mmCIF file of C-alpha atoms in Angstrom:
data_model
loop_
_atom_site.group_PDB
_atom_site.id
_atom_site.type_symbol
_atom_site.label_atom_id
_atom_site.label_comp_id
_atom_site.label_asym_id
_atom_site.label_seq_id
_atom_site.Cartn_x
_atom_site.Cartn_y
_atom_site.Cartn_z
ATOM 1 C CA UNK O 1 139.421 48.407 94.393
ATOM 2 C CA UNK O 2 137.224 51.374 95.171
ATOM 3 C CA UNK O 3 138.517 54.816 96.118
ATOM 4 C CA UNK O 4 136.790 57.984 97.308
ATOM 5 C CA UNK O 5 138.544 60.983 95.779
ATOM 6 C CA UNK O 6 138.064 64.681 96.492
ATOM 7 C CA UNK O 7 139.671 67.934 95.441
ATOM 8 C CA UNK O 8 138.925 71.584 96.106
ATOM 9 C CA UNK O 9 140.748 74.614 94.708
ATOM 10 C CA UNK O 10 140.036 78.198 95.760
ATOM 11 C CA UNK O 11 141.069 81.278 93.777
ATOM 12 C CA UNK O 12 141.120 85.010 94.309
ATOM 13 C CA UNK O 13 140.029 86.349 90.915
ATOM 14 C CA UNK O 14 141.155 89.909 90.164
ATOM 15 C CA UNK O 15 139.689 90.351 86.682
ATOM 16 C CA UNK O 16 137.492 88.239 84.372
ATOM 17 C CA UNK O 17 139.307 84.943 83.942
ATOM 18 C CA UNK O 18 138.811 81.764 81.925
ATOM 19 C CA UNK O 19 139.820 78.530 83.663
ATOM 20 C CA UNK O 20 140.437 75.125 82.124
ATOM 21 C CA UNK O 21 140.437 72.442 84.820
ATOM 22 C CA UNK O 22 141.532 68.823 84.626
ATOM 23 C CA UNK O 23 140.467 67.237 87.940
ATOM 24 C CA UNK O 24 137.848 64.645 86.932
ATOM 25 C CA UNK O 25 138.634 60.948 87.123
ATOM 26 C CA UNK O 26 138.959 59.466 83.664
ATOM 27 C CA UNK O 27 136.469 56.866 82.393
ATOM 28 C CA UNK O 28 138.391 53.886 80.980
ATOM 29 C CA UNK O 29 137.963 50.152 80.520
ATOM 30 C CA UNK O 30 139.787 49.654 83.807
ATOM 31 C CA UNK O 31 138.415 52.619 85.748
ATOM 32 C CA UNK O 32 134.681 52.960 86.390
ATOM 33 C CA UNK O 33 133.141 56.034 87.990
ATOM 34 C CA UNK O 34 130.383 54.942 90.355
ATOM 35 C CA UNK O 35 129.311 58.401 91.527
ATOM 36 C CA UNK O 36 130.700 61.912 91.079
ATOM 37 C CA UNK O 37 129.744 65.511 91.816
ATOM 38 C CA UNK O 38 131.033 68.968 90.959
ATOM 39 C CA UNK O 39 130.376 72.121 93.002
ATOM 40 C CA UNK O 40 131.196 75.645 91.820
ATOM 41 C CA UNK O 41 130.931 78.610 94.167
ATOM 42 C CA UNK O 42 129.575 80.940 92.965
ATOM 43 C CA UNK O 43 127.651 78.798 90.438
ATOM 44 C CA UNK O 44 129.045 79.213 86.914
ATOM 45 C CA UNK O 45 128.141 77.603 83.593
ATOM 46 C CA UNK O 46 130.739 74.971 82.737
ATOM 47 C CA UNK O 47 131.608 73.086 79.552
ATOM 48 C CA UNK O 48 133.234 69.633 79.562
ATOM 49 C CA UNK O 49 135.367 68.690 76.561
ATOM 50 C CA UNK O 50 138.161 66.323 75.602
ATOM 51 C CA UNK O 51 140.840 66.012 72.972
ATOM 52 C CA UNK O 52 143.816 63.764 72.196
ATOM 53 C CA UNK O 53 141.599 60.654 71.915
ATOM 54 C CA UNK O 54 139.855 61.392 75.179
ATOM 55 C CA UNK O 55 142.975 61.383 77.378
ATOM 56 C CA UNK O 56 141.387 63.789 79.867
ATOM 57 C CA UNK O 57 138.061 65.324 80.892
ATOM 58 C CA UNK O 58 138.585 69.073 80.732
ATOM 59 C CA UNK O 59 136.282 71.756 82.142
ATOM 60 C CA UNK O 60 136.115 75.289 80.742
ATOM 61 C CA UNK O 61 134.442 78.134 82.632
ATOM 62 C CA UNK O 62 134.562 81.909 82.993
ATOM 63 C CA UNK O 63 134.696 83.729 86.326
ATOM 64 C CA UNK O 64 133.935 87.394 86.860
ATOM 65 C CA UNK O 65 136.576 89.614 88.425
ATOM 66 C CA UNK O 66 136.995 90.813 92.004
ATOM 67 C CA UNK O 67 135.635 87.639 93.565
ATOM 68 C CA UNK O 68 136.589 84.470 95.414
ATOM 69 C CA UNK O 69 135.921 81.369 93.343
ATOM 70 C CA UNK O 70 136.081 77.683 94.325
ATOM 71 C CA UNK O 71 135.719 74.416 92.463
ATOM 72 C CA UNK O 72 135.187 71.112 94.284
ATOM 73 C CA UNK O 73 135.057 67.616 92.784
ATOM 74 C CA UNK O 74 134.331 64.292 94.459
ATOM 75 C CA UNK O 75 133.851 60.769 93.132
ATOM 76 C CA UNK O 76 133.829 57.107 94.013
ATOM 77 C CA UNK O 77 135.912 55.182 91.491
ATOM 78 C CA UNK O 78 136.317 51.438 90.967
ATOM 79 C CA UNK O 79 139.722 50.503 89.524
ATOM 80 C CA UNK O 80 140.699 47.212 87.902
ATOM 81 C CA UNK O 81 144.423 46.964 87.242
ATOM 82 C CA UNK O 82 146.132 44.696 84.759
ATOM 83 C CA UNK O 83 148.998 42.908 86.506
ATOM 84 C CA UNK O 84 152.185 41.901 84.721
ATOM 85 C CA UNK O 85 154.941 39.691 86.063
ATOM 86 C CA UNK O 86 158.125 41.732 85.733
ATOM 87 C CA UNK O 87 160.086 38.561 84.901
ATOM 88 C CA UNK O 88 158.188 37.913 81.666
ATOM 89 C CA UNK O 89 159.805 38.667 78.340
ATOM 90 C CA UNK O 90 158.143 41.722 76.820
ATOM 91 C CA UNK O 91 158.373 42.006 73.058
ATOM 92 C CA UNK O 92 159.662 45.332 71.787
ATOM 93 C CA UNK O 93 157.346 46.942 69.245
ATOM 94 C CA UNK O 94 159.632 48.562 66.619
ATOM 95 C CA UNK O 95 158.875 52.137 65.635
ATOM 96 C CA UNK O 96 157.985 50.939 62.132
ATOM 97 C CA UNK O 97 155.127 48.859 63.608
ATOM 98 C CA UNK O 98 153.758 51.342 66.162
ATOM 99 C CA UNK O 99 150.177 52.573 65.759
ATOM 100 C CA UNK O 100 149.927 56.194 64.668
ATOM 101 C CA UNK O 101 148.397 57.290 67.993
ATOM 102 C CA UNK O 102 151.520 56.062 69.831
ATOM 103 C CA UNK O 103 154.053 57.894 67.651
ATOM 104 C CA UNK O 104 153.658 61.371 69.302
ATOM 105 C CA UNK O 105 154.919 59.897 72.565
ATOM 106 C CA UNK O 106 158.310 59.325 70.938
ATOM 107 C CA UNK O 107 158.854 63.004 70.104
ATOM 108 C CA UNK O 108 160.602 65.619 72.259
ATOM 109 C CA UNK O 109 158.125 67.933 73.980
ATOM 110 C CA UNK O 110 158.171 71.144 75.993
ATOM 111 C CA UNK O 111 159.401 69.589 79.265
ATOM 112 C CA UNK O 112 160.922 66.404 77.856
ATOM 113 C CA UNK O 113 163.887 67.267 75.621
ATOM 114 C CA UNK O 114 164.693 63.679 74.675
ATOM 115 C CA UNK O 115 166.793 64.771 71.697
ATOM 116 C CA UNK O 116 169.279 66.346 74.127
ATOM 117 C CA UNK O 117 169.675 63.294 76.375
ATOM 118 C CA UNK O 118 170.297 60.517 73.876
ATOM 119 C CA UNK O 119 174.019 60.257 74.632
ATOM 120 C CA UNK O 120 173.402 59.859 78.364
ATOM 121 C CA UNK O 121 170.501 57.451 77.828
ATOM 122 C CA UNK O 122 172.484 55.131 75.592
ATOM 123 C CA UNK O 123 175.527 55.251 77.853
ATOM 124 C CA UNK O 124 173.559 54.335 80.975
ATOM 125 C CA UNK O 125 170.845 52.045 79.607
ATOM 126 C CA UNK O 126 171.583 51.211 75.974
ATOM 127 C CA UNK O 127 173.148 47.830 76.729
ATOM 128 C CA UNK O 128 170.049 46.511 78.542
ATOM 129 C CA UNK O 129 168.189 44.296 76.077
ATOM 130 C CA UNK O 130 164.903 43.574 77.872
ATOM 131 C CA UNK O 131 162.664 46.601 77.400
ATOM 132 C CA UNK O 132 160.954 46.304 80.786
ATOM 133 C CA UNK O 133 164.305 45.939 82.555
ATOM 134 C CA UNK O 134 165.514 49.001 80.672
ATOM 135 C CA UNK O 135 162.617 51.180 81.887
ATOM 136 C CA UNK O 136 162.969 49.802 85.416
ATOM 137 C CA UNK O 137 166.683 50.711 85.326
ATOM 138 C CA UNK O 138 165.722 54.252 84.286
ATOM 139 C CA UNK O 139 163.280 54.437 87.196
ATOM 140 C CA UNK O 140 165.919 53.171 89.642
ATOM 141 C CA UNK O 141 168.505 55.609 88.313
ATOM 142 C CA UNK O 142 166.197 58.588 88.809
ATOM 143 C CA UNK O 143 165.327 57.488 92.336
ATOM 144 C CA UNK O 144 169.011 57.069 93.234
ATOM 145 C CA UNK O 145 170.300 60.229 91.543
ATOM 146 C CA UNK O 146 167.566 62.844 92.015
ATOM 147 C CA UNK O 147 166.512 64.070 95.457
ATOM 148 C CA UNK O 148 162.793 64.487 96.086
ATOM 149 C CA UNK O 149 162.233 67.881 97.768
ATOM 150 C CA UNK O 150 158.765 69.445 97.978
ATOM 151 C CA UNK O 151 158.612 72.943 96.486
ATOM 152 C CA UNK O 152 162.091 72.707 94.982
ATOM 153 C CA UNK O 153 161.037 73.418 91.382
ATOM 154 C CA UNK O 154 158.442 75.419 89.474
ATOM 155 C CA UNK O 155 156.169 75.163 86.443
ATOM 156 C CA UNK O 156 159.034 75.995 84.103
ATOM 157 C CA UNK O 157 161.367 73.207 85.246
ATOM 158 C CA UNK O 158 162.193 70.733 82.465
ATOM 159 C CA UNK O 159 163.777 67.288 82.446
ATOM 160 C CA UNK O 160 167.088 68.840 81.447
ATOM 161 C CA UNK O 161 166.899 71.169 84.465
ATOM 162 C CA UNK O 162 166.140 68.218 86.755
ATOM 163 C CA UNK O 163 169.091 66.265 85.389
ATOM 164 C CA UNK O 164 171.369 69.254 85.994
ATOM 165 C CA UNK O 165 170.109 70.224 89.439
ATOM 166 C CA UNK O 166 169.435 66.649 90.682
ATOM 167 C CA UNK O 167 166.398 67.733 92.694
ATOM 168 C CA UNK O 168 162.665 67.810 91.988
ATOM 169 C CA UNK O 169 159.095 66.777 92.771
ATOM 170 C CA UNK O 170 156.886 64.065 91.258
ATOM 171 C CA UNK O 171 156.286 66.122 88.112
ATOM 172 C CA UNK O 172 160.037 66.389 87.508
ATOM 173 C CA UNK O 173 160.683 62.699 88.211
ATOM 174 C CA UNK O 174 158.001 61.833 85.638
ATOM 175 C CA UNK O 175 159.416 64.210 83.023
ATOM 176 C CA UNK O 176 162.909 62.784 83.388
ATOM 177 C CA UNK O 177 161.622 59.217 83.098
ATOM 178 C CA UNK O 178 159.657 60.099 79.963
ATOM 179 C CA UNK O 179 162.652 61.877 78.446
ATOM 180 C CA UNK O 180 165.092 59.010 78.976
ATOM 181 C CA UNK O 181 162.588 56.498 77.580
ATOM 182 C CA UNK O 182 161.976 58.549 74.451
ATOM 183 C CA UNK O 183 165.722 59.016 73.991
ATOM 184 C CA UNK O 184 165.879 55.210 73.705
ATOM 185 C CA UNK O 185 162.920 55.060 71.250
ATOM 186 C CA UNK O 186 160.495 53.847 73.935
ATOM 187 C CA UNK O 187 157.153 55.699 73.795
ATOM 188 C CA UNK O 188 156.361 57.299 77.147
ATOM 189 C CA UNK O 189 153.642 59.604 78.432
ATOM 190 C CA UNK O 190 152.800 61.708 81.471
ATOM 191 C CA UNK O 191 150.133 60.623 83.972
ATOM 192 C CA UNK O 192 148.258 62.903 86.385
ATOM 193 C CA UNK O 193 146.364 61.097 89.136
ATOM 194 C CA UNK O 194 144.939 60.930 92.622
ATOM 195 C CA UNK O 195 146.993 58.644 94.865
ATOM 196 C CA UNK O 196 146.021 56.780 98.012
ATOM 197 C CA UNK O 197 148.515 57.144 100.958
ATOM 198 C CA UNK O 198 150.348 60.079 99.349
ATOM 199 C CA UNK O 199 151.757 62.360 102.053
ATOM 200 C CA UNK O 200 151.145 65.202 102.143
ATOM 201 C CA UNK O 201 147.923 64.727 100.144
ATOM 202 C CA UNK O 202 148.140 66.326 96.700
ATOM 203 C CA UNK O 203 147.737 65.548 93.029
ATOM 204 C CA UNK O 204 150.402 63.086 91.896
ATOM 205 C CA UNK O 205 152.345 62.542 88.677
ATOM 206 C CA UNK O 206 154.189 59.558 87.255
ATOM 207 C CA UNK O 207 154.740 58.121 83.780
ATOM 208 C CA UNK O 208 153.731 55.238 81.552
ATOM 209 C CA UNK O 209 155.975 53.433 79.069
ATOM 210 C CA UNK O 210 154.632 51.550 76.061
ATOM 211 C CA UNK O 211 155.955 48.020 76.491
ATOM 212 C CA UNK O 212 154.827 44.967 74.542
ATOM 213 C CA UNK O 213 151.684 46.720 73.362
ATOM 214 C CA UNK O 214 150.710 47.854 76.884
ATOM 215 C CA UNK O 215 150.958 51.177 78.697
ATOM 216 C CA UNK O 216 152.658 50.250 81.992
ATOM 217 C CA UNK O 217 152.991 52.719 84.852
ATOM 218 C CA UNK O 218 156.278 53.566 86.602
ATOM 219 C CA UNK O 219 156.857 55.933 89.510
ATOM 220 C CA UNK O 220 160.441 56.908 90.265
ATOM 221 C CA UNK O 221 159.418 58.718 93.472
ATOM 222 C CA UNK O 222 158.424 55.440 95.209
ATOM 223 C CA UNK O 223 155.968 57.485 97.259
ATOM 224 C CA UNK O 224 152.853 55.353 96.731
ATOM 225 C CA UNK O 225 151.916 51.808 95.654
ATOM 226 C CA UNK O 226 151.292 51.619 91.924
ATOM 227 C CA UNK O 227 147.810 50.149 92.422
ATOM 228 C CA UNK O 228 146.757 53.141 94.536
ATOM 229 C CA UNK O 229 146.389 55.468 91.554
ATOM 230 C CA UNK O 230 143.168 56.952 90.153
ATOM 231 C CA UNK O 231 143.853 58.300 86.686
ATOM 232 C CA UNK O 232 142.960 61.881 85.776
ATOM 233 C CA UNK O 233 144.703 62.390 82.434
ATOM 234 C CA UNK O 234 147.553 61.491 80.103
ATOM 235 C CA UNK O 235 149.662 63.717 77.910
ATOM 236 C CA UNK O 236 153.036 64.218 76.288
ATOM 237 C CA UNK O 237 154.085 66.063 79.452
ATOM 238 C CA UNK O 238 152.562 68.287 82.160
ATOM 239 C CA UNK O 239 151.571 70.908 79.598
ATOM 240 C CA UNK O 240 148.959 68.473 78.234
ATOM 241 C CA UNK O 241 147.723 67.201 81.591
ATOM 242 C CA UNK O 242 147.916 70.163 83.969
ATOM 243 C CA UNK O 243 145.323 70.287 86.747
ATOM 244 C CA UNK O 244 144.495 73.922 85.943
ATOM 245 C CA UNK O 245 145.245 76.457 83.223
ATOM 246 C CA UNK O 246 144.414 80.118 83.895
ATOM 247 C CA UNK O 247 143.761 82.735 81.211
ATOM 248 C CA UNK O 248 143.368 85.997 83.093
ATOM 249 C CA UNK O 249 144.314 87.267 86.545
ATOM 250 C CA UNK O 250 143.669 84.830 89.389
ATOM 251 C CA UNK O 251 145.731 83.349 92.223
ATOM 252 C CA UNK O 252 145.182 80.010 93.943
ATOM 253 C CA UNK O 253 144.853 80.443 97.713
ATOM 254 C CA UNK O 254 144.025 76.861 98.745
ATOM 255 C CA UNK O 255 144.295 73.338 97.318
ATOM 256 C CA UNK O 256 142.903 70.299 99.131
ATOM 257 C CA UNK O 257 143.169 66.779 97.732
ATOM 258 C CA UNK O 258 142.265 63.407 99.211
ATOM 259 C CA UNK O 259 142.117 59.795 98.062
ATOM 260 C CA UNK O 260 140.762 57.210 100.506
ATOM 261 C CA UNK O 261 139.777 53.565 100.294
ATOM 262 C CA UNK O 262 136.075 52.926 99.775
ATOM 263 C CA UNK O 263 136.435 49.221 100.656
ATOM 264 C CA UNK O 264 138.888 46.947 102.467
ATOM 265 C CA UNK O 265 140.082 45.102 99.384
ATOM 266 C CA UNK O 266 143.563 46.556 99.051
ATOM 267 C CA UNK O 267 146.944 44.837 98.893
ATOM 268 C CA UNK O 268 149.644 47.359 97.971
ATOM 269 C CA UNK O 269 151.968 46.586 95.063
ATOM 270 C CA UNK O 270 155.189 48.549 94.907
ATOM 271 C CA UNK O 271 157.131 48.885 91.689
ATOM 272 C CA UNK O 272 160.096 46.860 92.967
ATOM 273 C CA UNK O 273 158.185 43.705 93.912
ATOM 274 C CA UNK O 274 157.652 40.779 91.557
ATOM 275 C CA UNK O 275 154.662 42.428 89.937
ATOM 276 C CA UNK O 276 153.955 45.790 88.447
ATOM 277 C CA UNK O 277 150.586 47.342 87.857
ATOM 278 C CA UNK O 278 149.388 49.460 84.985
ATOM 279 C CA UNK O 279 146.210 50.543 83.296
ATOM 280 C CA UNK O 280 145.363 51.969 79.927
ATOM 281 C CA UNK O 281 142.826 54.444 78.551
ATOM 282 C CA UNK O 282 142.370 52.246 75.470
#
């Protein structure tokens, strides 16, 4: 499936500021970038870099002060999802056999305090033997127990806050899913993406769980089909995969995001049908 993605962010910059952006589509075995362009106004030298085994394409740039600055990215991306039948028996990979690069996704992190939710996780989901069914039960529980309300949380909201307040946005739903998985010794990671049919249009977040040697995507918000996602980055939580980090004095005044079909070959798959869709950066 091909998607046309676009994003534009405008800032009022008060004093010299360094930005680190994370808005490019990721190049993976299952996600090919056909064309892409980047526009900076005013023009600024930019450096692209990556870390964490290439789990994101980061841009670093410096803006002068007392100016209006904008960054715009567009691309056509061809995605090729791996489809798994949710009824198949997934083999649990024990922690003792996990590859070293997977291990960090078991640890508590800034927004995912899995060490504090183990009692709840085992009480609610510990008796479920099939690992896929366990993660699906976590996803269902979040959907049924946390209300999705736009603008209800902020950049400091953690999974523990979301569990307490029972309200959040996609970022919070993802953090809670990651936290409950890790509390049950299931590696899980954050996913930032563009999403077709998301209303209102914006960047989207969900999570991936490591099941049977595969990173499989789950979205407790149920806002978009799982095969409508264009991956931007992975991380332990939003701190690793934020769209923008600002070091200085600047305020965002406008954010525009779009993700549209570039062809007619699209049959939506929702998480609760007989298939689930995931893709990996490996």
